[in-house]
PDB file of C-alpha atoms in Angstrom:
ATOM      1  CA  UNK A   1     115.427 100.179  78.374  1.00 53.00           C
ATOM      2  CA  UNK A   2     117.298 103.259  79.529  1.00 59.00           C
ATOM      3  CA  UNK A   3     119.329 104.826  76.754  1.00 86.00           C
ATOM      4  CA  UNK A   4     122.643 106.613  76.650  1.00 92.00           C
ATOM      5  CA  UNK A   5     123.883 109.437  74.442  1.00 94.00           C
ATOM      6  CA  UNK A   6     127.526 109.779  73.428  1.00 96.00           C
ATOM      7  CA  UNK A   7     129.359 111.939  70.886  1.00 97.00           C
ATOM      8  CA  UNK A   8     130.076 110.082  67.669  1.00 95.00           C
ATOM      9  CA  UNK A   9     133.789 110.834  67.750  1.00 97.00           C
ATOM     10  CA  UNK A  10     136.522 112.550  69.717  1.00 97.00           C
ATOM     11  CA  UNK A  11     140.157 113.232  69.116  1.00 97.00           C
ATOM     12  CA  UNK A  12     143.054 113.473  71.516  1.00 96.00           C
ATOM     13  CA  UNK A  13     146.792 113.915  71.434  1.00 96.00           C
ATOM     14  CA  UNK A  14     148.980 111.181  72.773  1.00 96.00           C
ATOM     15  CA  UNK A  15     150.026 111.555  76.433  1.00 95.00           C
ATOM     16  CA  UNK A  16     147.123 113.931  77.159  1.00 96.00           C
ATOM     17  CA  UNK A  17     144.052 113.182  79.297  1.00 96.00           C
ATOM     18  CA  UNK A  18     140.793 112.302  77.576  1.00 97.00           C
ATOM     19  CA  UNK A  19     137.321 112.882  78.958  1.00 98.00           C
ATOM     20  CA  UNK A  20     134.610 110.842  77.248  1.00 98.00           C
ATOM     21  CA  UNK A  21     131.084 112.011  78.178  1.00 98.00           C
ATOM     22  CA  UNK A  22     127.881 110.008  78.402  1.00 97.00           C
ATOM     23  CA  UNK A  23     124.372 111.244  79.102  1.00 96.00           C
ATOM     24  CA  UNK A  24     121.796 108.909  80.615  1.00 94.00           C
ATOM     25  CA  UNK A  25     118.981 111.103  81.823  1.00 93.00           C
ATOM     26  CA  UNK A  26     116.483 108.230  82.150  1.00 90.00           C
ATOM     27  CA  UNK A  27     118.700 106.093  84.358  1.00 91.00           C
ATOM     28  CA  UNK A  28     116.907 104.203  87.105  1.00 88.00           C
ATOM     29  CA  UNK A  29     118.121 103.802  90.643  1.00 87.00           C
ATOM     30  CA  UNK A  30     119.359 100.234  90.139  1.00 84.00           C
ATOM     31  CA  UNK A  31     121.141 100.718  86.803  1.00 88.00           C
ATOM     32  CA  UNK A  32     124.905 100.286  86.820  1.00 89.00           C
ATOM     33  CA  UNK A  33     126.940 102.444  84.423  1.00 92.00           C
ATOM     34  CA  UNK A  34     129.327 100.289  82.410  1.00 92.00           C
ATOM     35  CA  UNK A  35     132.012 101.291  79.957  1.00 95.00           C
ATOM     36  CA  UNK A  36     133.469  98.997  77.334  1.00 95.00           C
ATOM     37  CA  UNK A  37     135.812  99.624  74.461  1.00 96.00           C
ATOM     38  CA  UNK A  38     136.234  97.865  71.159  1.00 94.00           C
ATOM     39  CA  UNK A  39     139.405  97.829  69.128  1.00 92.00           C
ATOM     40  CA  UNK A  40     139.092  97.231  65.386  1.00 87.00           C
ATOM     41  CA  UNK A  41     138.040  93.679  64.497  1.00 85.00           C
ATOM     42  CA  UNK A  42     137.910  92.593  68.125  1.00 89.00           C
ATOM     43  CA  UNK A  43     135.208  91.969  70.683  1.00 91.00           C
ATOM     44  CA  UNK A  44     134.447  94.650  73.269  1.00 92.00           C
ATOM     45  CA  UNK A  45     136.605  94.798  76.356  1.00 93.00           C
ATOM     46  CA  UNK A  46     135.381  95.788  79.801  1.00 92.00           C
ATOM     47  CA  UNK A  47     136.842  99.062  81.036  1.00 95.00           C
ATOM     48  CA  UNK A  48     135.091 100.107  84.240  1.00 94.00           C
ATOM     49  CA  UNK A  49     131.703 100.333  85.918  1.00 92.00           C
ATOM     50  CA  UNK A  50     130.056 102.118  88.809  1.00 93.00           C
ATOM     51  CA  UNK A  51     126.762 102.828  90.501  1.00 92.00           C
ATOM     52  CA  UNK A  52     126.974 106.118  92.396  1.00 93.00           C
ATOM     53  CA  UNK A  53     130.543 106.813  93.498  1.00 92.00           C
ATOM     54  CA  UNK A  54     133.498 107.619  91.294  1.00 94.00           C
ATOM     55  CA  UNK A  55     135.626 104.604  90.463  1.00 94.00           C
ATOM     56  CA  UNK A  56     139.263 104.119  89.559  1.00 95.00           C
ATOM     57  CA  UNK A  57     141.108 101.149  88.112  1.00 92.00           C
ATOM     58  CA  UNK A  58     144.311 100.572  86.237  1.00 90.00           C
ATOM     59  CA  UNK A  59     142.711 101.406  82.903  1.00 90.00           C
ATOM     60  CA  UNK A  60     140.626 104.486  83.636  1.00 95.00           C
ATOM     61  CA  UNK A  61     138.534 106.517  86.037  1.00 97.00           C
ATOM     62  CA  UNK A  62     134.772 106.909  86.014  1.00 98.00           C
ATOM     63  CA  UNK A  63     133.223 110.125  87.262  1.00 98.00           C
ATOM     64  CA  UNK A  64     129.491 109.906  87.946  1.00 97.00           C
ATOM     65  CA  UNK A  65     127.368 113.032  88.318  1.00 96.00           C
ATOM     66  CA  UNK A  66     125.602 113.476  91.621  1.00 95.00           C
ATOM     67  CA  UNK A  67     122.174 113.046  89.982  1.00 95.00           C
ATOM     68  CA  UNK A  68     123.555 110.073  87.985  1.00 95.00           C
ATOM     69  CA  UNK A  69     122.193 111.509  84.755  1.00 95.00           C
ATOM     70  CA  UNK A  70     125.623 111.688  83.201  1.00 96.00           C
ATOM     71  CA  UNK A  71     129.070 110.175  83.568  1.00 97.00           C
ATOM     72  CA  UNK A  72     132.557 110.690  82.198  1.00 98.00           C
ATOM     73  CA  UNK A  73     135.199 108.124  81.403  1.00 98.00           C
ATOM     74  CA  UNK A  74     138.651 109.545  82.014  1.00 98.00           C
ATOM     75  CA  UNK A  75     141.788 108.184  80.382  1.00 97.00           C
ATOM     76  CA  UNK A  76     144.579 109.911  82.261  1.00 94.00           C
ATOM     77  CA  UNK A  77     147.214 109.664  79.551  1.00 95.00           C
ATOM     78  CA  UNK A  78     146.007 108.581  76.142  1.00 95.00           C
ATOM     79  CA  UNK A  79     148.204 106.242  74.153  1.00 96.00           C
ATOM     80  CA  UNK A  80     147.898 105.115  70.558  1.00 95.00           C
ATOM     81  CA  UNK A  81     146.596 101.795  71.853  1.00 94.00           C
ATOM     82  CA  UNK A  82     143.621 103.595  73.400  1.00 96.00           C
ATOM     83  CA  UNK A  83     142.220 104.377  69.950  1.00 97.00           C
ATOM     84  CA  UNK A  84     138.943 102.468  69.957  1.00 96.00           C
ATOM     85  CA  UNK A  85     135.179 102.806  70.103  1.00 95.00           C
ATOM     86  CA  UNK A  86     134.049 103.449  73.673  1.00 97.00           C
ATOM     87  CA  UNK A  87     130.589 102.352  74.715  1.00 95.00           C
ATOM     88  CA  UNK A  88     128.650 103.618  77.698  1.00 95.00           C
ATOM     89  CA  UNK A  89     125.764 101.333  78.636  1.00 91.00           C
ATOM     90  CA  UNK A  90     123.338 101.008  81.490  1.00 90.00           C
ATOM     91  CA  UNK A  91     123.136  97.591  83.052  1.00 83.00           C
ATOM     92  CA  UNK A  92     120.041  96.803  85.111  1.00 77.00           C
ATOM     93  CA  UNK A  93     120.855  95.076  88.360  1.00 69.00           C
ATOM     94  CA  UNK A  94     118.268  92.402  87.626  1.00 65.00           C
ATOM     95  CA  UNK A  95     118.279  92.366  83.852  1.00 65.00           C
ATOM     96  CA  UNK A  96     120.374  92.423  80.764  1.00 69.00           C
ATOM     97  CA  UNK A  97     121.814  95.210  78.663  1.00 67.00           C
ATOM     98  CA  UNK A  98     120.176  95.122  75.275  1.00 66.00           C
ATOM     99  CA  UNK A  99     122.158  97.287  72.921  1.00 72.00           C
ATOM    100  CA  UNK A 100     125.507  98.983  73.044  1.00 81.00           C
ATOM    101  CA  UNK A 101     124.665 101.825  70.669  1.00 83.00           C
ATOM    102  CA  UNK A 102     127.319 103.285  68.367  1.00 85.00           C
ATOM    103  CA  UNK A 103     129.611 104.596  71.096  1.00 93.00           C
ATOM    104  CA  UNK A 104     132.333 107.228  70.728  1.00 96.00           C
ATOM    105  CA  UNK A 105     135.144 106.614  68.293  1.00 96.00           C
ATOM    106  CA  UNK A 106     138.340 107.929  69.903  1.00 97.00           C
ATOM    107  CA  UNK A 107     141.203 108.936  67.655  1.00 97.00           C
ATOM    108  CA  UNK A 108     144.592 109.384  69.306  1.00 97.00           C
ATOM    109  CA  UNK A 109     147.221 111.244  67.357  1.00 96.00           C
ATOM    110  CA  UNK A 110     150.950 111.212  68.073  1.00 93.00           C
TER     111      UNK A 110
ATOM    112  CA  UNK B   1     141.393  81.756  84.326  1.00 83.00           C
ATOM    113  CA  UNK B   2     138.355  81.960  82.114  1.00 84.00           C
ATOM    114  CA  UNK B   3     138.529  81.905  78.339  1.00 91.00           C
ATOM    115  CA  UNK B   4     135.915  82.103  75.628  1.00 94.00           C
ATOM    116  CA  UNK B   5     136.288  80.586  72.191  1.00 94.00           C
ATOM    117  CA  UNK B   6     134.393  81.230  69.003  1.00 95.00           C
ATOM    118  CA  UNK B   7     134.671  79.578  65.637  1.00 92.00           C
ATOM    119  CA  UNK B   8     135.030  79.981  62.840  1.00 93.00           C
ATOM    120  CA  UNK B   9     136.790  83.354  62.790  1.00 93.00           C
ATOM    121  CA  UNK B  10     135.475  84.208  59.344  1.00 95.00           C
ATOM    122  CA  UNK B  11     132.793  82.684  57.179  1.00 96.00           C
ATOM    123  CA  UNK B  12     131.486  83.353  53.684  1.00 97.00           C
ATOM    124  CA  UNK B  13     128.151  81.737  52.940  1.00 97.00           C
ATOM    125  CA  UNK B  14     125.660  81.934  50.057  1.00 97.00           C
ATOM    126  CA  UNK B  15     122.155  83.234  50.596  1.00 97.00           C
ATOM    127  CA  UNK B  16     119.812  80.441  51.615  1.00 97.00           C
ATOM    128  CA  UNK B  17     122.505  78.248  53.144  1.00 97.00           C
ATOM    129  CA  UNK B  18     122.423  77.093  56.791  1.00 97.00           C
ATOM    130  CA  UNK B  19     124.568  78.538  59.567  1.00 96.00           C
ATOM    131  CA  UNK B  20     126.082  77.190  62.740  1.00 96.00           C
ATOM    132  CA  UNK B  21     128.373  79.288  64.935  1.00 97.00           C
ATOM    133  CA  UNK B  22     129.755  77.833  68.117  1.00 96.00           C
ATOM    134  CA  UNK B  23     130.891  79.432  71.339  1.00 97.00           C
ATOM    135  CA  UNK B  24     132.435  77.693  74.336  1.00 97.00           C
ATOM    136  CA  UNK B  25     133.560  79.022  77.689  1.00 96.00           C
ATOM    137  CA  UNK B  26     136.244  77.494  79.883  1.00 95.00           C
ATOM    138  CA  UNK B  27     137.119  78.055  83.509  1.00 93.00           C
ATOM    139  CA  UNK B  28     133.695  78.931  84.878  1.00 90.00           C
ATOM    140  CA  UNK B  29     130.426  77.192  85.669  1.00 88.00           C
ATOM    141  CA  UNK B  30     126.809  78.267  85.181  1.00 90.00           C
ATOM    142  CA  UNK B  31     127.604  81.363  83.175  1.00 91.00           C
ATOM    143  CA  UNK B  32     125.084  83.612  81.505  1.00 91.00           C
ATOM    144  CA  UNK B  33     125.741  83.433  77.774  1.00 93.00           C
ATOM    145  CA  UNK B  34     124.965  85.999  75.085  1.00 93.00           C
ATOM    146  CA  UNK B  35     124.990  86.332  71.297  1.00 94.00           C
ATOM    147  CA  UNK B  36     125.406  89.812  69.784  1.00 93.00           C
ATOM    148  CA  UNK B  37     125.540  91.005  66.216  1.00 93.00           C
ATOM    149  CA  UNK B  38     127.299  94.084  64.929  1.00 92.00           C
ATOM    150  CA  UNK B  39     126.367  95.215  61.442  1.00 88.00           C
ATOM    151  CA  UNK B  40     128.856  97.355  59.547  1.00 83.00           C
ATOM    152  CA  UNK B  41     129.112 100.828  61.097  1.00 78.00           C
ATOM    153  CA  UNK B  42     126.630 100.080  63.842  1.00 80.00           C
ATOM    154  CA  UNK B  43     126.597  99.220  67.521  1.00 83.00           C
ATOM    155  CA  UNK B  44     126.182  95.827  69.119  1.00 87.00           C
ATOM    156  CA  UNK B  45     122.693  94.359  69.116  1.00 88.00           C
ATOM    157  CA  UNK B  46     121.794  91.657  71.622  1.00 89.00           C
ATOM    158  CA  UNK B  47     120.263  88.674  69.819  1.00 92.00           C
ATOM    159  CA  UNK B  48     119.926  85.953  72.465  1.00 92.00           C
ATOM    160  CA  UNK B  49     120.859  85.310  76.045  1.00 89.00           C
ATOM    161  CA  UNK B  50     120.767  82.199  78.174  1.00 92.00           C
ATOM    162  CA  UNK B  51     120.787  81.694  81.918  1.00 89.00           C
ATOM    163  CA  UNK B  52     121.072  77.907  81.798  1.00 91.00           C
ATOM    164  CA  UNK B  53     121.023  74.742  79.688  1.00 93.00           C
ATOM    165  CA  UNK B  54     118.057  74.778  77.335  1.00 91.00           C
ATOM    166  CA  UNK B  55     116.989  78.266  78.487  1.00 91.00           C
ATOM    167  CA  UNK B  56     117.090  80.766  75.643  1.00 92.00           C
ATOM    168  CA  UNK B  57     115.612  84.247  75.478  1.00 89.00           C
ATOM    169  CA  UNK B  58     115.339  86.064  72.169  1.00 87.00           C
ATOM    170  CA  UNK B  59     115.536  89.824  71.952  1.00 80.00           C
ATOM    171  CA  UNK B  60     114.982  90.273  68.233  1.00 79.00           C
ATOM    172  CA  UNK B  61     112.621  88.171  66.068  1.00 65.00           C
ATOM    173  CA  UNK B  62     114.459  86.957  62.989  1.00 79.00           C
ATOM    174  CA  UNK B  63     115.547  83.858  61.135  1.00 89.00           C
ATOM    175  CA  UNK B  64     118.245  83.055  63.664  1.00 94.00           C
ATOM    176  CA  UNK B  65     117.973  80.691  66.593  1.00 95.00           C
ATOM    177  CA  UNK B  66     120.175  79.767  69.518  1.00 96.00           C
ATOM    178  CA  UNK B  67     120.669  76.659  71.574  1.00 96.00           C
ATOM    179  CA  UNK B  68     122.569  75.765  74.712  1.00 96.00           C
ATOM    180  CA  UNK B  69     123.088  72.006  74.754  1.00 95.00           C
ATOM    181  CA  UNK B  70     125.711  72.119  77.511  1.00 95.00           C
ATOM    182  CA  UNK B  71     126.454  74.499  80.375  1.00 95.00           C
ATOM    183  CA  UNK B  72     129.348  76.212  78.627  1.00 95.00           C
ATOM    184  CA  UNK B  73     128.332  75.825  74.996  1.00 96.00           C
ATOM    185  CA  UNK B  74     126.205  78.280  73.052  1.00 97.00           C
ATOM    186  CA  UNK B  75     125.293  77.789  69.401  1.00 97.00           C
ATOM    187  CA  UNK B  76     123.819  80.280  66.930  1.00 97.00           C
ATOM    188  CA  UNK B  77     122.019  78.788  63.948  1.00 96.00           C
ATOM    189  CA  UNK B  78     120.009  79.593  60.886  1.00 96.00           C
ATOM    190  CA  UNK B  79     118.241  77.336  58.429  1.00 95.00           C
ATOM    191  CA  UNK B  80     118.452  79.849  55.565  1.00 96.00           C
ATOM    192  CA  UNK B  81     120.739  82.846  55.614  1.00 96.00           C
ATOM    193  CA  UNK B  82     119.685  86.243  54.313  1.00 95.00           C
ATOM    194  CA  UNK B  83     121.922  88.993  52.951  1.00 95.00           C
ATOM    195  CA  UNK B  84     121.000  91.058  56.008  1.00 92.00           C
ATOM    196  CA  UNK B  85     122.535  88.404  58.277  1.00 94.00           C
ATOM    197  CA  UNK B  86     126.018  89.588  57.331  1.00 95.00           C
ATOM    198  CA  UNK B  87     127.906  91.053  60.252  1.00 95.00           C
ATOM    199  CA  UNK B  88     130.246  90.480  63.136  1.00 95.00           C
ATOM    200  CA  UNK B  89     128.840  87.945  65.599  1.00 96.00           C
ATOM    201  CA  UNK B  90     130.075  88.066  69.155  1.00 96.00           C
ATOM    202  CA  UNK B  91     129.532  85.635  71.973  1.00 96.00           C
ATOM    203  CA  UNK B  92     129.900  86.794  75.566  1.00 94.00           C
ATOM    204  CA  UNK B  93     129.581  85.385  79.060  1.00 93.00           C
ATOM    205  CA  UNK B  94     129.030  86.810  82.495  1.00 89.00           C
ATOM    206  CA  UNK B  95     128.731  85.539  86.009  1.00 85.00           C
ATOM    207  CA  UNK B  96     125.166  84.495  86.790  1.00 74.00           C
ATOM    208  CA  UNK B  97     123.078  87.464  87.824  1.00 63.00           C
ATOM    209  CA  UNK B  98     122.337  90.939  86.553  1.00 55.00           C
ATOM    210  CA  UNK B  99     124.590  93.954  86.308  1.00 59.00           C
ATOM    211  CA  UNK B 100     127.681  91.847  85.855  1.00 73.00           C
ATOM    212  CA  UNK B 101     130.682  92.427  83.634  1.00 85.00           C
ATOM    213  CA  UNK B 102     130.516  90.699  80.277  1.00 88.00           C
ATOM    214  CA  UNK B 103     133.530  89.052  78.673  1.00 91.00           C
ATOM    215  CA  UNK B 104     133.506  88.827  74.909  1.00 94.00           C
ATOM    216  CA  UNK B 105     134.931  86.289  72.520  1.00 95.00           C
ATOM    217  CA  UNK B 106     137.006  87.140  69.446  1.00 93.00           C
ATOM    218  CA  UNK B 107     133.954  87.126  67.169  1.00 94.00           C
ATOM    219  CA  UNK B 108     132.989  85.581  63.842  1.00 96.00           C
ATOM    220  CA  UNK B 109     132.827  87.741  60.767  1.00 95.00           C
ATOM    221  CA  UNK B 110     130.038  86.457  58.510  1.00 96.00           C
ATOM    222  CA  UNK B 111     129.566  87.554  54.923  1.00 96.00           C
ATOM    223  CA  UNK B 112     126.450  86.362  53.132  1.00 96.00           C
ATOM    224  CA  UNK B 113     126.634  86.635  49.344  1.00 96.00           C
TER     225      UNK B 113
END
């Protein structure tokens, strides 16, 4: 299965934008890029996903590189409630994601 | 709207004892169902997934098993727990098909002593 690489941790100040990177150099043409986040002691929560074009929703934006080998999750204004582990995973169009990896632990400071 | 339930929320079991964790989904039909485990300090590992009643696929060989006796019910079981079975167990569902968003339950925290 195609793998992703994310930094172990990142830190941001409250009210500032956050850019969370993800590398997926072995992505295949039919893999969707999904982002989830997990707050402490809770199950993961869907954030956003895309295939080729950049995507926006009420939670975040997803910027996908032209060659699709990397993507960036953008939180426009970080809040304390955004402190979580963020997972970038590749979801085959005709299969199942296997592992979420360790993700990026985002610390937001006031 | 759809909801997913898991119980119990926490469980402490001795080594060698049996296990049964239940997951039910409401508000949708024919979902794909998944069991994940998250060991302390690690990412989520897919254990089983199911595309229909009685259809179970295992991703990791181990002493756990899964069953789907009804369309919206998914059960994770073990005949004899090991210390290494401790972790946070999460059930999830998605609309039938690949590449779909998964919706996770609240999880069961299992401690095997």
